[in-house]
Coordinates of C-alpha atoms and ligand atoms in Angstrom, one line a residue:
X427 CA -18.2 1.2 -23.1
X428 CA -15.1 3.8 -24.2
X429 CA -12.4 1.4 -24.6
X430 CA -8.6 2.7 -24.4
X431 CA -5.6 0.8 -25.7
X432 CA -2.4 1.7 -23.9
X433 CA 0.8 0.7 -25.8
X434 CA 3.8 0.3 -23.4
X435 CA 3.6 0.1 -19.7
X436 CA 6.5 2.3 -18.7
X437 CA 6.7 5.7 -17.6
X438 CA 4.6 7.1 -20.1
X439 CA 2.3 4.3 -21.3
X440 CA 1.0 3.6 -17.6
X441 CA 1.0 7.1 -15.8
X442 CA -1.6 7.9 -18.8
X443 CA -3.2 4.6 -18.3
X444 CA -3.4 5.2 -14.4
X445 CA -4.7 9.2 -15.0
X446 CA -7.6 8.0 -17.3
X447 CA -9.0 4.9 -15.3
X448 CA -9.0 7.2 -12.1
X449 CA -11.2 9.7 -13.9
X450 CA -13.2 7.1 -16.0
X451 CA -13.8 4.4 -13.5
X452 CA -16.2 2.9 -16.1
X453 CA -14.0 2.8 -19.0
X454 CA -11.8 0.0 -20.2
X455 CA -8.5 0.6 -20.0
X456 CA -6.2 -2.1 -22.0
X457 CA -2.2 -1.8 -21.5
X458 CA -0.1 -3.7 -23.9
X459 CA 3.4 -4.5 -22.9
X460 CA 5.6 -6.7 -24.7
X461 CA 7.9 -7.6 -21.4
X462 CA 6.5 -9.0 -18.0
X463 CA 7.0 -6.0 -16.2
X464 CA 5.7 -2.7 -15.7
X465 CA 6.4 0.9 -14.2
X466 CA 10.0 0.3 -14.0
X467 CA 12.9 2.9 -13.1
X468 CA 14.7 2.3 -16.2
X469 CA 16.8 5.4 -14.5
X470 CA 17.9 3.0 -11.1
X471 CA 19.7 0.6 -13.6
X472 CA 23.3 1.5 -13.7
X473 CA 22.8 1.6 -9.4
X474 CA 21.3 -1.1 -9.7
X475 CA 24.6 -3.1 -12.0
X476 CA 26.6 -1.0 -8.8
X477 CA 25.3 -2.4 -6.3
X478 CA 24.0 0.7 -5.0
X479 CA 20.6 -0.6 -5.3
X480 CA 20.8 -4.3 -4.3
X481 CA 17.5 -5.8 -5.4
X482 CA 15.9 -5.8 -8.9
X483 CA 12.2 -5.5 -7.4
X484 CA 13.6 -1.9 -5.8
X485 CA 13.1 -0.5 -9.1
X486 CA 9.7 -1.3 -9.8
X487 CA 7.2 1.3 -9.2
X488 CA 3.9 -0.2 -9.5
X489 CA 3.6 -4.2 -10.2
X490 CA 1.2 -5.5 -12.9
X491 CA -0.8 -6.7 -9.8
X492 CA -1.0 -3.2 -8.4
X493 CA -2.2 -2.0 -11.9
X494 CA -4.6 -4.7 -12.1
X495 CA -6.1 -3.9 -8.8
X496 CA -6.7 -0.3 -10.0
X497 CA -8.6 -1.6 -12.6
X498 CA -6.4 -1.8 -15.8
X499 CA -6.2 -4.8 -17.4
X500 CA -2.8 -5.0 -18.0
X501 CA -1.3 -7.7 -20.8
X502 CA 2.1 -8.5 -20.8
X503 CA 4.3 -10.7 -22.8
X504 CA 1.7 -9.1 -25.6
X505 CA 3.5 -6.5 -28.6
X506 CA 1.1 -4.6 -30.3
X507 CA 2.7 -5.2 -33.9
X508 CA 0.1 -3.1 -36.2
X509 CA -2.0 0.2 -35.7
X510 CA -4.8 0.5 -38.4
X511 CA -5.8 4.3 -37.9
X512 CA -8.3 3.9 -40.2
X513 CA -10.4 1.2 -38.7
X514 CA -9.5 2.4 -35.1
X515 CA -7.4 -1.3 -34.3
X516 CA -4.1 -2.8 -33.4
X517 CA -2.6 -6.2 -34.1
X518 CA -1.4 -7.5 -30.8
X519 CA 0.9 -10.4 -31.2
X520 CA 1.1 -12.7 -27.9
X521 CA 4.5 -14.7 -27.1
X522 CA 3.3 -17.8 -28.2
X523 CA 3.1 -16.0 -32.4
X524 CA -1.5 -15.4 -31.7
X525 CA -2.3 -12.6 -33.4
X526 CA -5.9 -10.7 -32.8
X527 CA -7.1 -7.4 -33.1
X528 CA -8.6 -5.4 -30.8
X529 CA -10.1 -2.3 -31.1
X530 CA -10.2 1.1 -29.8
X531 CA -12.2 4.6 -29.2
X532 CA -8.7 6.0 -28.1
X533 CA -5.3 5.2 -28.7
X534 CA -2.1 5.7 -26.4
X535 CA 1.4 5.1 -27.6
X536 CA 4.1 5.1 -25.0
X537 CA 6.4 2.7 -26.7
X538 CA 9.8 4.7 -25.6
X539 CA 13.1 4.3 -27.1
X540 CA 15.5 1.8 -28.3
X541 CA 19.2 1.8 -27.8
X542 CA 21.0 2.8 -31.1
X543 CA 23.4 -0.3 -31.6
X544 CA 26.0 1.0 -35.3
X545 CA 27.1 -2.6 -37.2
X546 CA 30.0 -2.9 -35.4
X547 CA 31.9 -6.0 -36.3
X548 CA 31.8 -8.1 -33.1
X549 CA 29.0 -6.2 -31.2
X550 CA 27.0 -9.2 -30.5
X551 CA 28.8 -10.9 -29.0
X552 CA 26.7 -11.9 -25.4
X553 CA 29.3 -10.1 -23.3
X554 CA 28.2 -7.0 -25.1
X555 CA 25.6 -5.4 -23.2
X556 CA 23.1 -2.2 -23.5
X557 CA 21.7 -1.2 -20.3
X558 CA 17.8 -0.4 -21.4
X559 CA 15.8 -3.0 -19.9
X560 CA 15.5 -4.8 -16.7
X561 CA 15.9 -8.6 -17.8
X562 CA 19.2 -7.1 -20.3
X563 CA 20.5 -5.6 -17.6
X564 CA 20.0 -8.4 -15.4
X565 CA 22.0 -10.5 -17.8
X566 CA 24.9 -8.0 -17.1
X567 CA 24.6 -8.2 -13.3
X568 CA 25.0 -12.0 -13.8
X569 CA 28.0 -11.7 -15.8
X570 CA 29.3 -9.2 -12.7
X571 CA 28.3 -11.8 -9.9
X572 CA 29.3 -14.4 -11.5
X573 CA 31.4 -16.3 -8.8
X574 CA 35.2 -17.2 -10.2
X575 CA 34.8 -15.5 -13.8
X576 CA 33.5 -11.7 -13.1
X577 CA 35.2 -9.8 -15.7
X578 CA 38.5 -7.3 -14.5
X579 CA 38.2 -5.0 -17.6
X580 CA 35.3 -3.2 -19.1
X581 CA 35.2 -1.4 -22.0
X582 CA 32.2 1.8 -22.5
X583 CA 31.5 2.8 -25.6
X584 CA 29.9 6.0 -25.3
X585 CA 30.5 8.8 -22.6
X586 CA 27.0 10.2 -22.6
X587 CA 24.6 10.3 -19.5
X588 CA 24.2 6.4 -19.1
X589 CA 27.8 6.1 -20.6
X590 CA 29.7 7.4 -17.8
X591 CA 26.6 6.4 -15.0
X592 CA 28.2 2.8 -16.5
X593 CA 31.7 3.9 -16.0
X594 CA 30.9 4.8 -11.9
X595 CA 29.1 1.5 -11.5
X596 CA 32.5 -0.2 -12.8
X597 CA 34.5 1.8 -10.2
X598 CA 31.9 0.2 -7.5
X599 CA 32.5 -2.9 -8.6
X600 CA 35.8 -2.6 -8.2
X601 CA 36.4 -3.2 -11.9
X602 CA 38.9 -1.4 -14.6
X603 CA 37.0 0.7 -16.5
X604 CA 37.8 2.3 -20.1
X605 CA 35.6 4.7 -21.7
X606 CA 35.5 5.2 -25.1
X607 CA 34.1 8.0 -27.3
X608 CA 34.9 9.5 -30.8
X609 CA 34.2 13.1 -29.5
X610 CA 37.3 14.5 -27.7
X611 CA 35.6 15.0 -24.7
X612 CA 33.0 13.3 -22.9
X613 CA 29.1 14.7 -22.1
X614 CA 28.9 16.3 -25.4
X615 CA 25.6 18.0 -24.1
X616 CA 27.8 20.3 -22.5
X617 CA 30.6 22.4 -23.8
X618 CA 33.9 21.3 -24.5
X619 CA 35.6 23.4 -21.9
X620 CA 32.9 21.7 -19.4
X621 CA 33.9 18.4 -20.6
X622 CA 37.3 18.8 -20.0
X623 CA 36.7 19.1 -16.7
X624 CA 34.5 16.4 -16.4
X625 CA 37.5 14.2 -18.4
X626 CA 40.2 15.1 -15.9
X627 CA 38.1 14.3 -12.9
X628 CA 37.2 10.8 -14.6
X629 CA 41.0 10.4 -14.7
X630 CA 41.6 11.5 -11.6
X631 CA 39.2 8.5 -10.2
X632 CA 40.8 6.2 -12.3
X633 CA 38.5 5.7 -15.3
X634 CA 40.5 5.2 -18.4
X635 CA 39.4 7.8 -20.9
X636 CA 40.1 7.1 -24.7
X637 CA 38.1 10.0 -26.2
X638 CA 38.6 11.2 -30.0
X639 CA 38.9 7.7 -31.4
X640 CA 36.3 5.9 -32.6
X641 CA 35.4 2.5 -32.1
X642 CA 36.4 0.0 -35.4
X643 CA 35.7 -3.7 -34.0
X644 CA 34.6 -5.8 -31.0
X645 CA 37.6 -8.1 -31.2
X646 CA 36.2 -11.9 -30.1
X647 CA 38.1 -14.8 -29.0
X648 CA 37.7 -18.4 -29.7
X649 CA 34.7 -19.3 -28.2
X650 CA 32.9 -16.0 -29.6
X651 CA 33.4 -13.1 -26.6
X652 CA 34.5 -9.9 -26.4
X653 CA 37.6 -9.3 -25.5
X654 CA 39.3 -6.3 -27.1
X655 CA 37.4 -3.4 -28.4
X656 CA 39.8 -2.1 -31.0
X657 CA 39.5 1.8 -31.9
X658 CA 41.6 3.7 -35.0
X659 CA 44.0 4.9 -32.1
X660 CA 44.1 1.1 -30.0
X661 CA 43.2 -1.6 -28.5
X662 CA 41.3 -1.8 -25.2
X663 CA 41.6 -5.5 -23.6
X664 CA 38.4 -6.6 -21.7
X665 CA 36.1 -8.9 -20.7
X666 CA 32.9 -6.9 -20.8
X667 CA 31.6 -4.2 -23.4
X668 CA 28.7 -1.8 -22.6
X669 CA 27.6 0.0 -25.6
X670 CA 25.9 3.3 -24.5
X671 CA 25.8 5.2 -28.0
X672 CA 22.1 6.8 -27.2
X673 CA 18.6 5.8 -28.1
X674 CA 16.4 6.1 -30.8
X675 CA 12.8 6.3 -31.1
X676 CA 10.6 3.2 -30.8
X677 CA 8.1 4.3 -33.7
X678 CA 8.4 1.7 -36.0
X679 CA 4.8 0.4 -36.0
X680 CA 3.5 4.2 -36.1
X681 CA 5.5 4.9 -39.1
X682 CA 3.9 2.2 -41.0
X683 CA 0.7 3.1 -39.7
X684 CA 1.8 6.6 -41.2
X685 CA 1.7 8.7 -38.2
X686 CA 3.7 12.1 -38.6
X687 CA 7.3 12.4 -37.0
X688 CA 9.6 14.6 -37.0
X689 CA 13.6 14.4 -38.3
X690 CA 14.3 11.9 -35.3
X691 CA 12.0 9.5 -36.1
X692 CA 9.9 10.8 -32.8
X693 CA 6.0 11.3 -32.7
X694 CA 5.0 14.5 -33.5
X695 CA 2.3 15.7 -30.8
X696 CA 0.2 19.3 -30.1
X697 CA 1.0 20.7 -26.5
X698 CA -1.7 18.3 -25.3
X699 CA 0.0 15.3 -26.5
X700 CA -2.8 14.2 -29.3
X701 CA -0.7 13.3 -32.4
X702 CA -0.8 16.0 -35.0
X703 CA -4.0 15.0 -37.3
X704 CA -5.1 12.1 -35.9
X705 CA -8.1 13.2 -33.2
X706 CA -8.0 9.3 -31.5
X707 CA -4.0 8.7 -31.0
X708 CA -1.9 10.0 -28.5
X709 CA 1.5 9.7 -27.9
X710 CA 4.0 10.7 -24.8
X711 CA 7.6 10.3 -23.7
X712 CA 11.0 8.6 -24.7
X713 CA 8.9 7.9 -28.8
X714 CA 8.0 11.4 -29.0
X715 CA 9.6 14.8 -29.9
X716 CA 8.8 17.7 -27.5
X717 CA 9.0 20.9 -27.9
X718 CA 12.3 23.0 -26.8
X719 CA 11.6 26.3 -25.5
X720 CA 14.2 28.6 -26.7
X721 CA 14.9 26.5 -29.6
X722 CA 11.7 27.1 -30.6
X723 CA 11.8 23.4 -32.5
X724 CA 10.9 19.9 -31.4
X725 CA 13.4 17.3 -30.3
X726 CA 14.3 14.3 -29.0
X727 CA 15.1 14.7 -25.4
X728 CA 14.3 11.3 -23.7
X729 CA 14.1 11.5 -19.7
X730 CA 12.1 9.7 -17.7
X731 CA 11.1 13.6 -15.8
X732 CA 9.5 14.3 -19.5
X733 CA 8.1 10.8 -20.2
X734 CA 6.2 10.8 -16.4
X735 CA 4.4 14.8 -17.0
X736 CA 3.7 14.1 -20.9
X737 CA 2.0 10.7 -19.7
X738 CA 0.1 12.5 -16.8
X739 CA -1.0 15.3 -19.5
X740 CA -2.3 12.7 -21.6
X741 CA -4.1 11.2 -19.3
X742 CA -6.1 14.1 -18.1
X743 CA -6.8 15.4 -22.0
X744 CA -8.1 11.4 -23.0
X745 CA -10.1 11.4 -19.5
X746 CA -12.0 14.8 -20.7
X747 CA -10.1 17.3 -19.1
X748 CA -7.9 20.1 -20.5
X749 CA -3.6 20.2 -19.5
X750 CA -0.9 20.7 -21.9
X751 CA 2.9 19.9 -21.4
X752 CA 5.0 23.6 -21.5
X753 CA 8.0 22.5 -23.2
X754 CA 11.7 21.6 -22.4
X755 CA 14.7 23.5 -22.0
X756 CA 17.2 20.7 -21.6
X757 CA 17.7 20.4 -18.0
X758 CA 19.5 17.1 -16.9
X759 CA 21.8 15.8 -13.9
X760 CA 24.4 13.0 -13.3
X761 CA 27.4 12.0 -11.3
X762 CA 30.2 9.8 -12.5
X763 CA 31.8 9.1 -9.1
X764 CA 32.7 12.3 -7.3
X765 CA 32.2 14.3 -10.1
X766 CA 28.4 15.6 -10.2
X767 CA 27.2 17.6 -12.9
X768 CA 24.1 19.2 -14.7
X769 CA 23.0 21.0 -17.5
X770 CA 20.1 23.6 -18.4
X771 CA 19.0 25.5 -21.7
X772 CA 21.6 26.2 -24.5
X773 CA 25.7 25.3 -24.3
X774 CA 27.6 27.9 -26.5
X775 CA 27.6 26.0 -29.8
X776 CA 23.4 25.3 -29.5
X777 CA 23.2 29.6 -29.3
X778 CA 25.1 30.7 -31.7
X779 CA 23.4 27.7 -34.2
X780 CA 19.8 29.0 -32.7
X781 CA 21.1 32.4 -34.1
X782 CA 21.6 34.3 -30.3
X783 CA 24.7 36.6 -29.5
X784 CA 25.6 34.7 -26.5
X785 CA 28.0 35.7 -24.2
X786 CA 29.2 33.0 -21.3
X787 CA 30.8 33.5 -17.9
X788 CA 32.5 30.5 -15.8
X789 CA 32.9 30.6 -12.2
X790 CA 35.2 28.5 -10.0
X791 CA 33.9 28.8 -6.1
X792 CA 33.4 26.3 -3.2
X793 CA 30.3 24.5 -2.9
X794 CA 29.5 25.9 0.5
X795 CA 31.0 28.8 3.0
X796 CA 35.2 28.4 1.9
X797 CA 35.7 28.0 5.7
X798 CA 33.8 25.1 6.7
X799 CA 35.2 21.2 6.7
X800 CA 35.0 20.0 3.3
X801 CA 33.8 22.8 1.3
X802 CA 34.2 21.4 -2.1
X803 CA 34.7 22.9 -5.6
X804 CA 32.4 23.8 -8.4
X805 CA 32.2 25.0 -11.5
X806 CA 29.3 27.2 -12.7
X807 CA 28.4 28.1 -16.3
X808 CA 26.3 31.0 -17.2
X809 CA 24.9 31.9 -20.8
X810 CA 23.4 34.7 -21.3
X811 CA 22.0 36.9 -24.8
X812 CA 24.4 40.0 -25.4
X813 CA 22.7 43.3 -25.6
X814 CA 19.0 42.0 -23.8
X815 CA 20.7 40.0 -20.9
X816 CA 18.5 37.2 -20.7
X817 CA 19.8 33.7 -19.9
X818 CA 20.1 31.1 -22.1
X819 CA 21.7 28.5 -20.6
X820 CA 24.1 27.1 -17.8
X821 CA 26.4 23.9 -16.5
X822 CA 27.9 23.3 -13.2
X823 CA 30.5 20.4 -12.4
X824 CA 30.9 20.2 -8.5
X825 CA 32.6 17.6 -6.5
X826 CA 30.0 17.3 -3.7
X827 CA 26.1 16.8 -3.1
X828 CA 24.5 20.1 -3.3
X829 CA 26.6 21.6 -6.3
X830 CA 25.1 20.2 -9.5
X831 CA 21.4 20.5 -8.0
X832 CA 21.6 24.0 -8.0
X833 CA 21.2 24.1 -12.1
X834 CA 16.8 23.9 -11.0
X835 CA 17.7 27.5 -9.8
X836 CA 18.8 28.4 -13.2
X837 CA 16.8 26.6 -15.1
X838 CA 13.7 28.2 -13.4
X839 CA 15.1 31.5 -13.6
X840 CA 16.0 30.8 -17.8
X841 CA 12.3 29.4 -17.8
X842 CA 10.3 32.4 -16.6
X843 CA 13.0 34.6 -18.6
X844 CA 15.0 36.0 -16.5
X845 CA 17.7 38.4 -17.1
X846 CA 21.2 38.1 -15.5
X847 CA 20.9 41.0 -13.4
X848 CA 17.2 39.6 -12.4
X849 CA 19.3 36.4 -11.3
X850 CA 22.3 38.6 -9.7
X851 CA 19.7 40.2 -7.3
X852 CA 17.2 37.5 -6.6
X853 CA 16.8 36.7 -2.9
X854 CA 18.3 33.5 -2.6
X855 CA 19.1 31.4 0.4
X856 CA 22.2 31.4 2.6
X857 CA 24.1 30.1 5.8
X858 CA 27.6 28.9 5.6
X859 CA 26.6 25.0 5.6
X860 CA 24.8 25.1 2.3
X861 CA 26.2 27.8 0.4
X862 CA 28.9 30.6 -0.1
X863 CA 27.4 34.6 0.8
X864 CA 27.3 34.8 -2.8
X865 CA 25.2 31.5 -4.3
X866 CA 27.9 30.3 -7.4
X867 CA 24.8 30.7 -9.6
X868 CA 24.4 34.1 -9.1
X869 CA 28.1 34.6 -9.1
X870 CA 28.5 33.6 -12.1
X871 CA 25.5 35.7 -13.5
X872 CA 27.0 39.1 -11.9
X873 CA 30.2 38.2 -13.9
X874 CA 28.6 38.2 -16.9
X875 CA 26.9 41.5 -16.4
X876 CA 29.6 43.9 -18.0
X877 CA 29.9 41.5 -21.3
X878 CA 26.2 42.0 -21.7
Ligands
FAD1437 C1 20.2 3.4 -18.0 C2 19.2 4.6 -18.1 C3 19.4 5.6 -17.2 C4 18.5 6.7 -17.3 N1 18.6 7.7 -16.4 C5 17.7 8.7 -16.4 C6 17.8 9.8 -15.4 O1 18.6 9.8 -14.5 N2 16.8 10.8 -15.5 C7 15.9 10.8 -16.5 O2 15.0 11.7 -16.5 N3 15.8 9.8 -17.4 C8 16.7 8.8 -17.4 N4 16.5 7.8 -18.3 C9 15.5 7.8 -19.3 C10 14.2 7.3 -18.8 O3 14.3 6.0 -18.3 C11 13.2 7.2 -20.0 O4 13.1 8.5 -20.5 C12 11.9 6.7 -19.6 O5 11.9 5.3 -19.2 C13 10.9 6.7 -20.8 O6 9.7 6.2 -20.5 P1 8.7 5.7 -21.7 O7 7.5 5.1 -21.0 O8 8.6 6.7 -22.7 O9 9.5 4.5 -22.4 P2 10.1 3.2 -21.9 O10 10.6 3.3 -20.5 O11 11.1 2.7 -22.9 O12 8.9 2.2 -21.9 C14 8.3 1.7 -23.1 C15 7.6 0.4 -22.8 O13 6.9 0.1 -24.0 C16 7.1 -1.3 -24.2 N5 6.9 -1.5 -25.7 C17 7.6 -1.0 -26.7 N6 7.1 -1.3 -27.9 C18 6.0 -2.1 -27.6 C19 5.1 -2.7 -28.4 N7 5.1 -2.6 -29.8 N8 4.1 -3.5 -27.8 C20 4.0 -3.6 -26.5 N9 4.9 -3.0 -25.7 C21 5.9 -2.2 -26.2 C22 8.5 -1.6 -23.8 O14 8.7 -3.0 -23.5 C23 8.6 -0.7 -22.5 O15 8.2 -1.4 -21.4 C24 17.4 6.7 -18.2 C25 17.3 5.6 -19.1 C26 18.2 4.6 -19.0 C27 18.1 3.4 -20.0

């Protein structure tokens, strides 16, 4: 019988797991997963430490029962701490220190991403928290609920994506929140002028924003906690530290096994997601690189909307069919409190390194028709390649639901390559509850047409 070992049993480990064993009913599918859960929205968590989602069990997807029932014999509590290419095995160790190994005809790796955590002097203390997994982050709802001693003050170092997701759940909570970054604005995935919006909106809600100073010690008090986080520019009194400084790749058994990765220390996969040379390993989401569309490179982009289609595409190619995974170009969304914002393709400084003559063209409008109750405010971002016109890139920071969404209309527009004056004239929808006459996106496109 074709036996397939799944390693991980996330969003990339089990949607392959799940593809295959639909198709090959008759093969046996194995999924390793060092935790006790699986299929977890790893995305839910910093709604989950706000409340906004008020049960743990919300987040999971699909339970090791429900996997079970469909046939995959799911083993948790179980790391896979070897991969012998040669004699087609890993070395699963169980949580009571076994060690076996067990065989494979095919190999799956879907071991994710770990959260980058610098030697900072103080940093483990247990009031400093990463949110990554469901038990850690559990540990941090605890500490939040905790009748008579919730912490006032939190410190978060870090103002990326789950950085300032952290800083809104604060706010929920009704807690003082600092965030913390060495760059001088936050969301450095967008460009600065972008971020500076972004940073005065955080203010504006009352998030304390210490950005161009980097972070020196965790400063701990008698019994051993957090309770300062001192920078080169000051010191930040608190009670509760989340360290969001990004996330590497999980790879460490594969490099040892001496699998191929790239600069980032991610997999390094064809378009169907086989790892390069090796015809019986596979390898999909948060622990691989994947290939950026206009950068024409691989990279590290780690989002749960990559690790779910990669999974799927690996499934199908191990099960005997034929997909492939078309690339990324960077599209991503958040919201820190009312501020909701999204990216796609290439910010200034990513075109002119990529070597494109990029001119840009920003847009303030209303969200909807200027007329109607509550129209809101937006800014859009267009990129676009001086002399052809086509569009590299674009970011949008609006103050309601409906503005940041509207980066999938660029995004699809930059991934079939469009053209600004392609995107100026395309029939878009309109009435004055959803949108201006004029959609910002295209807006902002027309403005960029005589720079082109
Ligand atoms: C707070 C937060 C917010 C996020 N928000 C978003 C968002 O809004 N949108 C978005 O697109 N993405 C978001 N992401 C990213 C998204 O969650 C990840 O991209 C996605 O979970 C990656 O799935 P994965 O299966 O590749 O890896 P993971 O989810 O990390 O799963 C890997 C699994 O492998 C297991 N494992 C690892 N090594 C071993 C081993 N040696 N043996 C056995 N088991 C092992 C781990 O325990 C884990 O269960 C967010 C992530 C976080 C942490």
């Amino acid at each position: 019988m074709t036996r397939i070992v799944v390693i991980g049993a996330d969003a990339a480990g089990a949607s392959a797991a799940s593809q295959i064993k639909r198709r090959r009913t008759d093969w046996e599918v194995v999924m390793f997963e060092r935790g006790q859960i699986t299929s977890y929205a790893a995305c839910g968590l910093p709604y989950w430490v706000a409340g906004q989602v008020p049960r743990q069990d919300m987040l999971i997807a699909r339970t090791p029962r429900q996997h079970r029932a469909r046939g995959i014999d799911v083993r948790l509590g179980t790391e896979v701490v070897g991969i012998d290419p040669r004699a087609s095995s890993v070395t699963v160790r169980t949580q009571d220190g076994q060690e076996s190994i067990e065989g494979y005809d095919q190999l799956v790796i879907g071991t994710g991403a770990l959260p980058v955590r610098p030697p900072i002097p103080g940093s483990q203390a247990p009031n400093v928290a990463t949110v990554h997994t469901v038990p850690g982050t559990q540990d941090l709802v605890d500490q939040l609920t905790r009748s008579g001693s919730a912490p006032r003050r939190a410190v978060v170092v870090g103002a990326g994506f789950i950085g300032i997701e952290m800083a809104e759940a604060f706010l929920d909570r009704g807690i003082a929140v600092t965030v913390i970054d060495q760059a001088t604005h936050p969301m450095v995935s967008f460009d600065p002028d972008m971020g500076a919006v972004l940073a005065e909106s955080m203010a504006d809600q009352g998030v304390a924003c210490a950005f161009g100073q980097a972070v020196r010690e965790v400063e701990l008090d008698e019994a051993g906690l957090a309770q300062a986080v001192l920078t080169d520019a000051g010191r930040y009194p608190c009670e509760l530290v989340v360290l969001a400084l990004g996330v590497r790749p999980n790879t460490g058994i594969a490099i040892e096994a001496g699998l191929p990765v790239g600069d980032s220390g991610g997999l390094l996969t064809d378009r169907r997601q086989q790892v390069r040379d090796h015809e019986d390993i596979w390898a999909a989401g948060d622990c691989v690189e994947t290939y950026h569309r206009l950068l024409r490179t691989t990279v590290h982009m780690p989002l749960g909307t990559h690790a779910n289609k990669q999974g799927r595409v690996l499934g199908l190619n191990v099960a005997g069919e034929y997909a492939t995974f078309p690339g990324i170009i960077g599209t991503a969304i958040t919201k820190v409190g009312t501020a909701h914002l999204s990216r796609t393709g290439l910010t200034e400084a990513q075109a002119a390194q990529a070597g494109f003559d990029a001119v840009a063209a920003k847009v303030q409008t209303s969200v909807i028709a200027g007329y109607m109750p509550n129209p809101g405010r937006m800014i859009t971002k267009v990129l676009a390649e001086r002399g052809t016109g086509r569009l590299l890139g674009g970011q949008i920071i609006g103050d309601r639901v409906g503005a940041a969404k509207r980066i999938d209309t660029l995004a699809m527009a930059i991934w079939t390559g469009f053209t600004a004056e392609d995107l100026t004239g395309a029939d878009l929808s309109y009435a004055p509850p959803f949108s201006p006459t004029w959609d910002p996106v295209q807006t902002a496109a027309r403005r960029l047409l005589p720079t082109i």
